[in-house]
Amino acid sequence: MAQERTGTANGLQGIVAFAGIMLGVIPLAGWLIAGRHSGPFRLVFGEQRGALGYVVPLLVILGAVVVIAALEAWKKRA
């Protein structure tokens, strides 16, 4: 049972990390460098302007970190 939980948590952590990078890190870097977000970010969140151009990717990154930490705690309880 513990190995099953660990495998599931590891898989979910990978998916969340990938989503955090694709919808958080890369769009934030693009916004800082070129003033535009990446295509996947615009597809999910639409075109964000002004302060939201910074805030939305940062919230995505924060959310991904929180979910990964929660999954890590769930793994350790197994």
Tab-separated table of C-alpha atoms in Angstrom:
chain	number	residue	atom	x	y	z
A	1	MET	CA	0.000	0.000	0.000
A	2	ALA	CA	2.811	2.431	0.872
A	3	GLN	CA	4.587	1.791	-2.430
A	4	GLU	CA	1.366	2.411	-4.334
A	5	ARG	CA	0.856	5.724	-2.525
A	6	THR	CA	4.467	6.731	-3.165
A	7	GLY	CA	4.203	5.947	-6.870
A	8	THR	CA	0.938	7.825	-7.198
A	9	ALA	CA	2.301	10.838	-5.323
A	10	ASN	CA	5.474	10.873	-7.425
A	11	GLY	CA	3.438	10.818	-10.627
A	12	LEU	CA	1.160	13.598	-9.441
A	13	GLN	CA	4.159	15.656	-8.333
A	14	GLY	CA	5.640	15.327	-11.807
A	15	ILE	CA	2.419	16.437	-13.464
A	16	VAL	CA	2.044	19.416	-11.112
A	17	ALA	CA	5.698	20.402	-11.598
A	18	PHE	CA	5.293	20.254	-15.386
A	19	ALA	CA	2.133	22.370	-15.229
A	20	GLY	CA	3.840	24.844	-12.878
A	21	ILE	CA	6.722	25.244	-15.289
A	22	MET	CA	4.539	25.505	-18.400
A	23	LEU	CA	1.944	27.840	-16.875
A	24	GLY	CA	4.096	29.702	-14.353
A	25	VAL	CA	7.855	29.820	-14.867
A	26	ILE	CA	8.004	30.062	-18.664
A	27	PRO	CA	5.203	32.671	-18.956
A	28	LEU	CA	6.769	34.777	-16.190
A	29	ALA	CA	10.156	34.683	-17.923
A	30	GLY	CA	8.518	35.576	-21.232
A	31	TRP	CA	6.676	38.464	-19.600
A	32	LEU	CA	9.878	39.790	-18.024
A	33	ILE	CA	11.942	39.443	-21.209
A	34	ALA	CA	9.540	40.153	-24.074
A	35	GLY	CA	6.358	41.469	-22.460
A	36	ARG	CA	4.318	38.464	-23.674
A	37	HIS	CA	3.186	35.207	-22.139
A	38	SER	CA	3.558	31.793	-23.758
A	39	GLY	CA	0.813	30.229	-25.873
A	40	PRO	CA	-0.350	27.645	-23.298
A	41	PHE	CA	-0.647	30.370	-20.655
A	42	ARG	CA	-2.759	32.563	-22.945
A	43	LEU	CA	-4.895	29.563	-23.868
A	44	VAL	CA	-5.686	28.802	-20.209
A	45	PHE	CA	-5.775	32.292	-18.653
A	46	GLY	CA	-6.284	34.635	-21.593
A	47	GLU	CA	-4.210	37.733	-22.227
A	48	GLN	CA	-3.168	39.307	-18.920
A	49	ARG	CA	-1.943	42.898	-18.841
A	50	GLY	CA	-0.356	45.169	-16.271
A	51	ALA	CA	0.200	43.801	-12.787
A	52	LEU	CA	-1.762	40.640	-13.580
A	53	GLY	CA	0.982	39.770	-16.060
A	54	TYR	CA	3.220	39.174	-13.040
A	55	VAL	CA	0.681	38.080	-10.448
A	56	VAL	CA	-1.040	35.230	-12.304
A	57	PRO	CA	2.166	33.310	-13.172
A	58	LEU	CA	3.457	33.843	-9.623
A	59	LEU	CA	0.205	32.455	-8.203
A	60	VAL	CA	0.500	29.433	-10.500
A	61	ILE	CA	4.060	28.821	-9.266
A	62	LEU	CA	2.980	29.238	-5.637
A	63	GLY	CA	0.054	26.867	-6.135
A	64	ALA	CA	2.308	24.245	-7.714
A	65	VAL	CA	4.785	24.468	-4.828
A	66	VAL	CA	1.996	24.110	-2.255
A	67	VAL	CA	0.500	21.077	-4.024
A	68	ILE	CA	3.909	19.405	-4.368
A	69	ALA	CA	4.615	20.010	-0.663
A	70	ALA	CA	1.223	18.563	0.286
A	71	LEU	CA	1.874	15.476	-1.838
A	72	GLU	CA	5.288	15.078	-0.213
A	73	ALA	CA	3.683	15.168	3.230
A	74	TRP	CA	1.104	12.614	2.048
A	75	LYS	CA	3.927	10.322	0.891
A	76	LYS	CA	5.705	10.552	4.236
A	77	ARG	CA	2.550	9.540	6.116
A	78	ALA	CA	2.468	6.255	4.191
